[in-house]
mmCIF file of C-alpha atoms in Angstrom:
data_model
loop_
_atom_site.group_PDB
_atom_site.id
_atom_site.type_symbol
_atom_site.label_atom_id
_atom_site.label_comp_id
_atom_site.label_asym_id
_atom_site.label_seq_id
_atom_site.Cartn_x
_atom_site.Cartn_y
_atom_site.Cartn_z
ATOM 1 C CA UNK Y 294 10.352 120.329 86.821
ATOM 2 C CA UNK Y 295 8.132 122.021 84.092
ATOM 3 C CA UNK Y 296 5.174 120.247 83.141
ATOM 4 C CA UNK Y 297 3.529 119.955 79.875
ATOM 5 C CA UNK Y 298 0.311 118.735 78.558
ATOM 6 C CA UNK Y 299 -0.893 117.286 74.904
ATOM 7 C CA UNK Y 300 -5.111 116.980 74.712
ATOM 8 C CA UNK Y 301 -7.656 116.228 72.237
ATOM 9 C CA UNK Y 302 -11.614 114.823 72.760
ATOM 10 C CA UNK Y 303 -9.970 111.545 73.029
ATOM 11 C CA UNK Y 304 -6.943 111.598 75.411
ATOM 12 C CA UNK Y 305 -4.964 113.708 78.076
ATOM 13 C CA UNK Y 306 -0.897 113.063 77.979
ATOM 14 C CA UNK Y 307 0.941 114.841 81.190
ATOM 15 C CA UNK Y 308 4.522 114.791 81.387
ATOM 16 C CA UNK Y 309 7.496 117.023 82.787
ATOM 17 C CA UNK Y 310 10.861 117.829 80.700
ATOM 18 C CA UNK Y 311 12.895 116.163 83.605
ATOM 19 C CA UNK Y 312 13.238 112.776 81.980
ATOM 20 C CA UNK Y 313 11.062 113.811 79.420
ATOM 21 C CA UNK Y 314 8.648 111.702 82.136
ATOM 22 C CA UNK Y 315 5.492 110.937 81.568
ATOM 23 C CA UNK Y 316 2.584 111.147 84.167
ATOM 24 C CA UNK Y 317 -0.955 110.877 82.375
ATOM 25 C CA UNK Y 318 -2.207 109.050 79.379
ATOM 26 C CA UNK Y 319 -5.443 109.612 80.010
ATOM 27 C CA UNK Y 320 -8.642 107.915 77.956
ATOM 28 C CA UNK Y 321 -11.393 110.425 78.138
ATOM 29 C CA UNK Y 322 -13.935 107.877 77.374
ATOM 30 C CA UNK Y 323 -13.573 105.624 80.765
ATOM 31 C CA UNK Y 324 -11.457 108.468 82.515
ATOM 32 C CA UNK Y 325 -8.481 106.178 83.305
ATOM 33 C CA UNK Y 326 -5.046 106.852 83.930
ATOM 34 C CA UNK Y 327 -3.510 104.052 81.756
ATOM 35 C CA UNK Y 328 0.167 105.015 83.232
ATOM 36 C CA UNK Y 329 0.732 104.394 86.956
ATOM 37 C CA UNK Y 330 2.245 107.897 88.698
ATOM 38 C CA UNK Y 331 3.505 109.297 92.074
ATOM 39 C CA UNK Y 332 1.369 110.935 94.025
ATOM 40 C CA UNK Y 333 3.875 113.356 95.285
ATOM 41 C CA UNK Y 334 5.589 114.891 92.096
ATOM 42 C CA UNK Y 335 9.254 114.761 94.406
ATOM 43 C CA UNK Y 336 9.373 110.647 93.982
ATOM 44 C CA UNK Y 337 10.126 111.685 90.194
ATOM 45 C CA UNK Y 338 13.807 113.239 91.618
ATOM 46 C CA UNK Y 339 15.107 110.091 92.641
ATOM 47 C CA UNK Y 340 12.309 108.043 90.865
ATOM 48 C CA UNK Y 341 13.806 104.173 91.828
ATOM 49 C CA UNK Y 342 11.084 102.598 89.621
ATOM 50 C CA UNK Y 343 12.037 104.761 86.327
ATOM 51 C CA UNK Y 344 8.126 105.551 86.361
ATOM 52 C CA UNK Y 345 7.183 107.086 83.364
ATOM 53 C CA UNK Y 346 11.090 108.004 82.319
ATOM 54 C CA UNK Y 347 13.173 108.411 79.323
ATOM 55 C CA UNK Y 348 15.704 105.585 79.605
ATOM 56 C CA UNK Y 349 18.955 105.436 77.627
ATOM 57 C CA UNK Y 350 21.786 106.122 76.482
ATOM 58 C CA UNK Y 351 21.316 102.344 76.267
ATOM 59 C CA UNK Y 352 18.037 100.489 77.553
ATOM 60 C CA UNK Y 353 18.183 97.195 79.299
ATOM 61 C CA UNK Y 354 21.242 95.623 80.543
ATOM 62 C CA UNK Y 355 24.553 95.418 79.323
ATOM 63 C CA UNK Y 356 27.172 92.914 80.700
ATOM 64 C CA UNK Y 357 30.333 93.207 81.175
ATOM 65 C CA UNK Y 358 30.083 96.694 81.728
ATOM 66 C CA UNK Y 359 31.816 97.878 78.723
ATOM 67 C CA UNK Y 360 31.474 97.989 75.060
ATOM 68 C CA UNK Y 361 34.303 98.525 72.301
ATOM 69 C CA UNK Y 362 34.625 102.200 70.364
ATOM 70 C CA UNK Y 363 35.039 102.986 66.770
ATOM 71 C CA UNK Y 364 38.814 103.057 67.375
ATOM 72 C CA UNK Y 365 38.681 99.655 69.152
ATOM 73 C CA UNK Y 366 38.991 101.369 72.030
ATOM 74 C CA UNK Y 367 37.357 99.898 75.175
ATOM 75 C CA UNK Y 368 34.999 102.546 76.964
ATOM 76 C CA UNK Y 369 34.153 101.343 80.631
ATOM 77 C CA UNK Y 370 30.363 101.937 82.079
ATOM 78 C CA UNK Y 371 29.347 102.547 85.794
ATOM 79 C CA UNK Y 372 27.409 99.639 87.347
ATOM 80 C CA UNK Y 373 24.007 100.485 89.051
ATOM 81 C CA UNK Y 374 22.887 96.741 89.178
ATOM 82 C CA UNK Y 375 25.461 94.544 90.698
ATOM 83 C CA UNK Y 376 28.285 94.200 88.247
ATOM 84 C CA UNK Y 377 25.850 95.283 85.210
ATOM 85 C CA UNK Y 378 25.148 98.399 83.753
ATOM 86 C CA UNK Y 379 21.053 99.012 83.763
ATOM 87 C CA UNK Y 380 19.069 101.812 81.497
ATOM 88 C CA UNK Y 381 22.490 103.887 81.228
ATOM 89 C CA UNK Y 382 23.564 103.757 84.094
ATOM 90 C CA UNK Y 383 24.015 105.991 87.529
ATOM 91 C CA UNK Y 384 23.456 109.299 85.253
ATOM 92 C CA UNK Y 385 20.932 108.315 82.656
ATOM 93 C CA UNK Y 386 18.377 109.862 80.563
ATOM 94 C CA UNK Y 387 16.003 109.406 83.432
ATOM 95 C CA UNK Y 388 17.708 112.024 84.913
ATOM 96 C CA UNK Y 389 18.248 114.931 82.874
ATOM 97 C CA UNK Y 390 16.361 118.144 81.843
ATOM 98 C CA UNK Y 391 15.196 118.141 78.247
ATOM 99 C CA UNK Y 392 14.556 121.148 76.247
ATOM 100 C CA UNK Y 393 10.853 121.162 75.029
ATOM 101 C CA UNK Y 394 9.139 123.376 72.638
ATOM 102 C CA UNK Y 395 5.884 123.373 71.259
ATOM 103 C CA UNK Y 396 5.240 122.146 67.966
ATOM 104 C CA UNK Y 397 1.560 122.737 66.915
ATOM 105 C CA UNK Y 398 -1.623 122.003 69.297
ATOM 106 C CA UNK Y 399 -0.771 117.967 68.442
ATOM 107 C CA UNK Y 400 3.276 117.785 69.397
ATOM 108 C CA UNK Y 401 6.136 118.573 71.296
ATOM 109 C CA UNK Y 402 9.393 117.947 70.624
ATOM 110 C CA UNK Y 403 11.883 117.451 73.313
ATOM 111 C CA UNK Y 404 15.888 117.586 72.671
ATOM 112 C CA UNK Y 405 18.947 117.187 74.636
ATOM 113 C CA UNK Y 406 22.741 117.207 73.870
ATOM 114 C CA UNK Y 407 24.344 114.185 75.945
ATOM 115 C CA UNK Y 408 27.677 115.420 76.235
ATOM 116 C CA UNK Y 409 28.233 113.777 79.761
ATOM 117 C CA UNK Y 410 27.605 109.832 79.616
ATOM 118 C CA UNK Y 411 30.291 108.116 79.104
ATOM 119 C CA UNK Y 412 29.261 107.307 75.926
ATOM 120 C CA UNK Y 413 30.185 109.935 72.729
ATOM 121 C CA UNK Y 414 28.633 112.811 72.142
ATOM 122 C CA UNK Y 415 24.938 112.510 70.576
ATOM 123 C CA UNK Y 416 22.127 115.000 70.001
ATOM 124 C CA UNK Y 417 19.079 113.878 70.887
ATOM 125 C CA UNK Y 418 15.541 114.417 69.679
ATOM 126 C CA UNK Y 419 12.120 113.027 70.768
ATOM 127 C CA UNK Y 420 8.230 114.094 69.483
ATOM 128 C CA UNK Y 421 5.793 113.518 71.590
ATOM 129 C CA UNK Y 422 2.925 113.236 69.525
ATOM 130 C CA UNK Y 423 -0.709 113.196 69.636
ATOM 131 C CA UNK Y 424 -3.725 112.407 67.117
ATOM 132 C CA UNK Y 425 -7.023 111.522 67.925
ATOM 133 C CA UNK Y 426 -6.477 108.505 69.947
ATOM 134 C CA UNK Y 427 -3.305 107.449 69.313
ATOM 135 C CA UNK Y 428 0.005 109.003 71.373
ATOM 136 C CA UNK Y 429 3.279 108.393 69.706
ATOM 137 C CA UNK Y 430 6.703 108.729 70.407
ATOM 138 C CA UNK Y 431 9.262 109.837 68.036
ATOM 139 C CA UNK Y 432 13.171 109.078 68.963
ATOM 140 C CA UNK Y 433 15.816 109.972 66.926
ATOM 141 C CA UNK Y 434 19.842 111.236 66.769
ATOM 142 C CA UNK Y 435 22.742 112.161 65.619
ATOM 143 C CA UNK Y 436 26.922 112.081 66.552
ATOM 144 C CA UNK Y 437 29.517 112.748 64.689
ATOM 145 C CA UNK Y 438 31.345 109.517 65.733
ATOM 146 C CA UNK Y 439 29.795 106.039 65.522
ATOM 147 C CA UNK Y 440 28.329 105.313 69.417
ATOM 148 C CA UNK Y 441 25.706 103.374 71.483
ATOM 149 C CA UNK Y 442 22.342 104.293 70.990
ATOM 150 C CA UNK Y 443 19.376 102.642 72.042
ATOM 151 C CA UNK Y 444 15.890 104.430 74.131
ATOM 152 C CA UNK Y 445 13.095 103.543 75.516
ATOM 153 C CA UNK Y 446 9.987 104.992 77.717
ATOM 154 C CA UNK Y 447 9.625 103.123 81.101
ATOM 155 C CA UNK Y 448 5.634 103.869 81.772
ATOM 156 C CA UNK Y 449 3.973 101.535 83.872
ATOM 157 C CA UNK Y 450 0.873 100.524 83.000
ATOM 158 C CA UNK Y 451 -2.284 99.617 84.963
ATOM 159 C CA UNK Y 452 -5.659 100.433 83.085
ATOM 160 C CA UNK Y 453 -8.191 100.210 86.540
ATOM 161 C CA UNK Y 454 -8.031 101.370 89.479
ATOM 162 C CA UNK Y 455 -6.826 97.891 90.891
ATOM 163 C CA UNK Y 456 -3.888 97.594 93.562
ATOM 164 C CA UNK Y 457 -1.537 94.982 90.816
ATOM 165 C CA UNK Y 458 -2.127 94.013 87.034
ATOM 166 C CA UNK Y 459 -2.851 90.069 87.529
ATOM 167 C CA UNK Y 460 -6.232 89.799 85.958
ATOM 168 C CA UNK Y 461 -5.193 92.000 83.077
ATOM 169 C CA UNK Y 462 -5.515 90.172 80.126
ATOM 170 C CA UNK Y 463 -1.791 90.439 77.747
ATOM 171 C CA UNK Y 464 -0.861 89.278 74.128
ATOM 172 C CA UNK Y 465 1.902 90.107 72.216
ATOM 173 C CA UNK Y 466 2.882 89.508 69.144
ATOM 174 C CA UNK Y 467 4.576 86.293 68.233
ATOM 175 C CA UNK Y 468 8.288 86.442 69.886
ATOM 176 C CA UNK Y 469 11.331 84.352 71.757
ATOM 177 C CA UNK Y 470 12.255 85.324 74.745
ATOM 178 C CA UNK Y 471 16.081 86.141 75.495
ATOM 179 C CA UNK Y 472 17.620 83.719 77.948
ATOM 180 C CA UNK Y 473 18.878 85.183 81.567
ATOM 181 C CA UNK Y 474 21.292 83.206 83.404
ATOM 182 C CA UNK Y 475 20.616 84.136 87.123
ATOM 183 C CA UNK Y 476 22.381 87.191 87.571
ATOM 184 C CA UNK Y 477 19.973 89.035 84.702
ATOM 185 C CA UNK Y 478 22.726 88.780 82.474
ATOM 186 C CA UNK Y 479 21.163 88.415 78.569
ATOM 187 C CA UNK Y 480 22.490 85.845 76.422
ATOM 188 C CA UNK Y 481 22.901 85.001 72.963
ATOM 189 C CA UNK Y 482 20.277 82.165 72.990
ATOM 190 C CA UNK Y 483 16.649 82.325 72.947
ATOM 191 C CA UNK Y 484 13.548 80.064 73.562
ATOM 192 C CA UNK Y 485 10.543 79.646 71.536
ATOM 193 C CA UNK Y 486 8.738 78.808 74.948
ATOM 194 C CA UNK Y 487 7.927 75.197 73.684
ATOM 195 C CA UNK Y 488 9.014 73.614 76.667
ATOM 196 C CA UNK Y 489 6.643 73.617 80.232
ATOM 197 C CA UNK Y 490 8.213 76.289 81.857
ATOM 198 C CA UNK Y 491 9.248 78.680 79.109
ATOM 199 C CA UNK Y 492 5.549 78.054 78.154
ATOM 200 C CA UNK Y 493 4.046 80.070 81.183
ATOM 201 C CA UNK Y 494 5.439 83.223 79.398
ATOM 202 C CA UNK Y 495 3.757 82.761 76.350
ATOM 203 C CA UNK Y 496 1.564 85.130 75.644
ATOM 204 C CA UNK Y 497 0.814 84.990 72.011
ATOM 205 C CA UNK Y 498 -2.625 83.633 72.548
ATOM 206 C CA UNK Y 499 -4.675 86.229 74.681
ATOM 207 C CA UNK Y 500 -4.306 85.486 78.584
ATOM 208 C CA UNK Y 501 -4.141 86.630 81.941
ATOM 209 C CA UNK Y 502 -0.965 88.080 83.600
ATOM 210 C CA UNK Y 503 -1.318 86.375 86.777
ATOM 211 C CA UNK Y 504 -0.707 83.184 84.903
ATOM 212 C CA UNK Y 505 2.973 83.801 84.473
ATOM 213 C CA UNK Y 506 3.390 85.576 87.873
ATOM 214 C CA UNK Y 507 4.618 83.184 91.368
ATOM 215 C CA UNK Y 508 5.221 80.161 89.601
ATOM 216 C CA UNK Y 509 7.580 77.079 91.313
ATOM 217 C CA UNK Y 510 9.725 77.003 88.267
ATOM 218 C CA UNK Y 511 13.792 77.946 87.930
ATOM 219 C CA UNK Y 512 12.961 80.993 85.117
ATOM 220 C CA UNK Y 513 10.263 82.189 87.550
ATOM 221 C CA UNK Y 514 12.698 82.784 90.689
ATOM 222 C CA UNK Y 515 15.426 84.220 88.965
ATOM 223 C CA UNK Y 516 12.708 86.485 87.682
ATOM 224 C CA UNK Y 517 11.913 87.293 91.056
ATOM 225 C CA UNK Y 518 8.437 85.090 90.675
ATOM 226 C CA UNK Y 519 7.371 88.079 87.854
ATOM 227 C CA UNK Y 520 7.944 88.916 84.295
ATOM 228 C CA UNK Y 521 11.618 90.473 83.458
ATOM 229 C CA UNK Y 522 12.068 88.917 79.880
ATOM 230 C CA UNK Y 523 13.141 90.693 76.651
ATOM 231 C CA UNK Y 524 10.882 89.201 73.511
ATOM 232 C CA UNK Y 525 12.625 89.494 70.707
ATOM 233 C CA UNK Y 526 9.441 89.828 67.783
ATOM 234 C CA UNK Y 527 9.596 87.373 64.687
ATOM 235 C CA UNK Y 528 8.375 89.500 62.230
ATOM 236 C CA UNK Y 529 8.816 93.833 61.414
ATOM 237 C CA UNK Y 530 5.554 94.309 60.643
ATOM 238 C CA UNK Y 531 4.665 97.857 62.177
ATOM 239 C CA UNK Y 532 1.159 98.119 60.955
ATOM 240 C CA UNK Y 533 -0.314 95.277 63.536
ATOM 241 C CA UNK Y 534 0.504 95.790 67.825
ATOM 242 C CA UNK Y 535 3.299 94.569 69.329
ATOM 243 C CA UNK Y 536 1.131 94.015 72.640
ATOM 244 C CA UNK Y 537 -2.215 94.473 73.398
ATOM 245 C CA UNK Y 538 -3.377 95.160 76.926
ATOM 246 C CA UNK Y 539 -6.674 95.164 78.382
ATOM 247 C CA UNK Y 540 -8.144 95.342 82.587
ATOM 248 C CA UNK Y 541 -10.083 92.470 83.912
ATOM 249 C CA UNK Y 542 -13.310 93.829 82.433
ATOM 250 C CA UNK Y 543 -12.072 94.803 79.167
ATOM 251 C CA UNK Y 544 -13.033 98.287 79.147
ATOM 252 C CA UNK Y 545 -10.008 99.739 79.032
ATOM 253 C CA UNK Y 546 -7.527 98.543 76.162
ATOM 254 C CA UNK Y 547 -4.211 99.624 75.068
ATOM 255 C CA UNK Y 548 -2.494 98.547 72.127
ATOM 256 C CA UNK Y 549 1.238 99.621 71.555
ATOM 257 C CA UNK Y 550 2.686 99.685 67.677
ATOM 258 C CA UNK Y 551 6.436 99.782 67.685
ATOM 259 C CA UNK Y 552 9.604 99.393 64.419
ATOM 260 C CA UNK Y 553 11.816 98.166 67.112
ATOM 261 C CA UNK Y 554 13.107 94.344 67.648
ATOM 262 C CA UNK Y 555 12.375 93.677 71.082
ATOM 263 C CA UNK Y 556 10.522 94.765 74.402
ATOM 264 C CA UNK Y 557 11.355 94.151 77.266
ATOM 265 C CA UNK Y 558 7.969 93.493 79.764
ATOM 266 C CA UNK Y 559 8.763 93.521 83.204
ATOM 267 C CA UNK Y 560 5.783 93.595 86.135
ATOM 268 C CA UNK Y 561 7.480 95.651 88.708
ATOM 269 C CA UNK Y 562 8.435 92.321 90.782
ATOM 270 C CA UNK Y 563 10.679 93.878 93.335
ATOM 271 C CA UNK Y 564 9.261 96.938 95.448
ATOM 272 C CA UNK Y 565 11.857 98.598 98.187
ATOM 273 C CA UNK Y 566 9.807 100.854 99.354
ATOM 274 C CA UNK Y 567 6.153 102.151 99.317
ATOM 275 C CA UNK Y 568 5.510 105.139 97.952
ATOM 276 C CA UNK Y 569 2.001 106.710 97.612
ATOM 277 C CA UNK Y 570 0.782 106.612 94.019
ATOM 278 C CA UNK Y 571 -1.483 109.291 92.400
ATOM 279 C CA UNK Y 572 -4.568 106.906 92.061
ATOM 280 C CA UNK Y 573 -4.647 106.284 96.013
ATOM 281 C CA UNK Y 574 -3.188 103.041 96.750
ATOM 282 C CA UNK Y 575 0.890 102.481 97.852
ATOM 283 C CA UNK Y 576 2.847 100.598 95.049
ATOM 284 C CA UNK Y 577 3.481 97.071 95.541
ATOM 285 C CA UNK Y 578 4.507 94.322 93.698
ATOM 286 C CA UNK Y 579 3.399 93.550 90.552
ATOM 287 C CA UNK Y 580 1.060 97.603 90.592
ATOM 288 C CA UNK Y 581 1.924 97.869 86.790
ATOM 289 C CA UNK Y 582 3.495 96.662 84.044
ATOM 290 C CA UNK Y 583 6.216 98.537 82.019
ATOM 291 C CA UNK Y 584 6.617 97.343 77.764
ATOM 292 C CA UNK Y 585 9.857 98.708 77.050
ATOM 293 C CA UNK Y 586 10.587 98.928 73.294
ATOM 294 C CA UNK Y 587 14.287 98.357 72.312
ATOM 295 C CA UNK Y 588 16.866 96.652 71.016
ATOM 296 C CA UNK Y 589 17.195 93.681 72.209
ATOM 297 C CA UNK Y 590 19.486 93.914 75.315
ATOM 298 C CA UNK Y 591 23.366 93.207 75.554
ATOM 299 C CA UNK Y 592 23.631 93.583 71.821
ATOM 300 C CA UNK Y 593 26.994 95.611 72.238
ATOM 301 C CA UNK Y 594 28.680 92.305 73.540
ATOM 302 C CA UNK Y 595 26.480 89.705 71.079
ATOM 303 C CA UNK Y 596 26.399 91.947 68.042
ATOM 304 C CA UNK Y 597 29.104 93.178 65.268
ATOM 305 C CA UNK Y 598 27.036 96.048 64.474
ATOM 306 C CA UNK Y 599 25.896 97.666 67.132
ATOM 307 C CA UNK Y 600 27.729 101.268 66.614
ATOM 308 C CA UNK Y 601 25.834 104.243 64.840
ATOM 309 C CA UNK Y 602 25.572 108.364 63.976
ATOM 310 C CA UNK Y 603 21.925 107.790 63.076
ATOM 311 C CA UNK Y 604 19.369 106.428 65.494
ATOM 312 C CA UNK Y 605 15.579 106.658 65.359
ATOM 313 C CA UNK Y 606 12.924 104.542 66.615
ATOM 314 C CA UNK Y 607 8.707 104.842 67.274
ATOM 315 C CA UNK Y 608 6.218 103.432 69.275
ATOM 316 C CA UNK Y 609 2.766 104.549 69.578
ATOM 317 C CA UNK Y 610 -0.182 103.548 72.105
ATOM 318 C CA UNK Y 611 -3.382 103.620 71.076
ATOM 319 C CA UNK Y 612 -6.177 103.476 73.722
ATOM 320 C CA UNK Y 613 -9.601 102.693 73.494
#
């Protein structure tokens, strides 16, 4: 694993072309790690918790296990998740060695050819992106047939020095969240979270984490008593955050920008082992938080459309 680094006055980014992973998004001003990160660099081999990682060729999970060509044809997926199909799979993104090359002092640009999912062929191309505080990152590609495409970065985020993310303070951006029956699987119907219990989730008013986190209600189990919820955003608008994110003292913020539909926010609810992390304490539940910008998940089995030769997405974090 080669590792690469992108720095201004404002910010330090760290990552490695395995999984195009990254390990530091560092504020200069406070001197905080926003991204949560192994302490021994080996964890990223295997890397159960996707820290950090590239995920595709298709983000989130798909079930059944399969999706439908552009002959018709149906192409069958490994399952790594029960009978579903999570973040591409056994031999996903995650896992591969991108090609990197320097851009200028503000950019790299990563690229791989994934010739061996089972999805088609696709060249891929990501830009990882730096100016003054703001860190972006630039997805795109192309095939010559119609396929699946759909990426995302799996960075946890924890922005103190804290052993979990409970008195964080959250808001997104107004959204429904997709409804899970209790094997994860995403359906095609969605809640505005008027009702009691949907209503713990809402964060579109400013509030803390640990408000939605070990609560006695049916969505809260089969979310392992954490977050796990795709929102699906109301409106495109780019130019205003998706999510803010700030610590319990509110001197660290992070505010992520994004052109895609959904993101999936998940709080790292079930730990099987505990692995030393670079900031000195051993992960546990609910040590970060991971915004995963994507479409919104199962859309090859709710969605006509859902083939393409032309994919590109962006989502930037801005920390102050």
């Amino acid at each position: 694993m080669q590792k690469f680094q992108l720095e201004n006055e404002y910010v330090l980014v760290e990552f490695f072309d395995y999984g195009g992973i990254l390990t530091k998004m560092v504020n200069k001003r406070t001197g905080q790690n926003y991204v949560l990160a192994y302490e021994d660099e080996q964890n990223y081999l295997d890397n159960p918790y996707f820290f950090g990682a590239t995920i595709g060729r298709n983000a989130g999970r798909t079930f059944p296990p399969h999706y439908l060509n552009y002959a018709g044809e149906k192409v069958v997926l490994d399952t790594n998740e029960g009978q579903l199909h999570l973040h591409g799979g056994k031999n996903g993104l995650h896992q591969v060695t991108w090609q990197v090359r320097s851009i200028d002092e503000t950019a790299f640009q990563l690229t791989y050819e994934d010739t061996k999912s089972p999805y088609e062929p696709i060249a891929l191309k990501m830009i990882y992106r730096l100016v003054k505080n703001r860190f972006s990152i630039e997805m795109s590609a192309l095939a010559n047939e119609p396929t699946v495409c759909n990426l995302t970065n799996h960075s946890y985020f924890n922005l103190e020095n804290q052993k979990t993310i409970e008195d964080h303070y959250l808001q997104t951006a107004s959204a429904e969240i997709q409804v899970i029956d209790e094997q994860f699987v995403p359906t095609e119907e969605y809640s505005a979270m008027n009702d009691p219990e949907d209503r713990l989730f809402d964060f579109s008013q400013e509030k803390q984490i640990s408000e939605a986190l070990v609560q006695k209600t049916n969505l809260s189990k089969i979310c392992a008593d954490g977050m796990d919820l795709a929102y699906c955003f109301k409106q495109k608008d780019t130019a205003k955050p998706k999510i803010i994110l700030m610590d319990h003292h509110k001197k660290n913020q992070l505010k992520i920008y994004s052109d895609q539909e959904a993101c999936v926010i998940y709080t790292l609810n079930k730990i099987s082992n505990d692995l030393k992390l670079a900031n000195g304490n051993t992960i546990e539940r609910f040590s970060g938080i991971t915004f995963e910008m994507q479409r919104r998940p199962n859309y090859v089995q709710t969605e006509q459309e859902y083939l393409t030769t032309d994919y590109s997405a962006i989502t930037t974090y801005e920390m102050d």
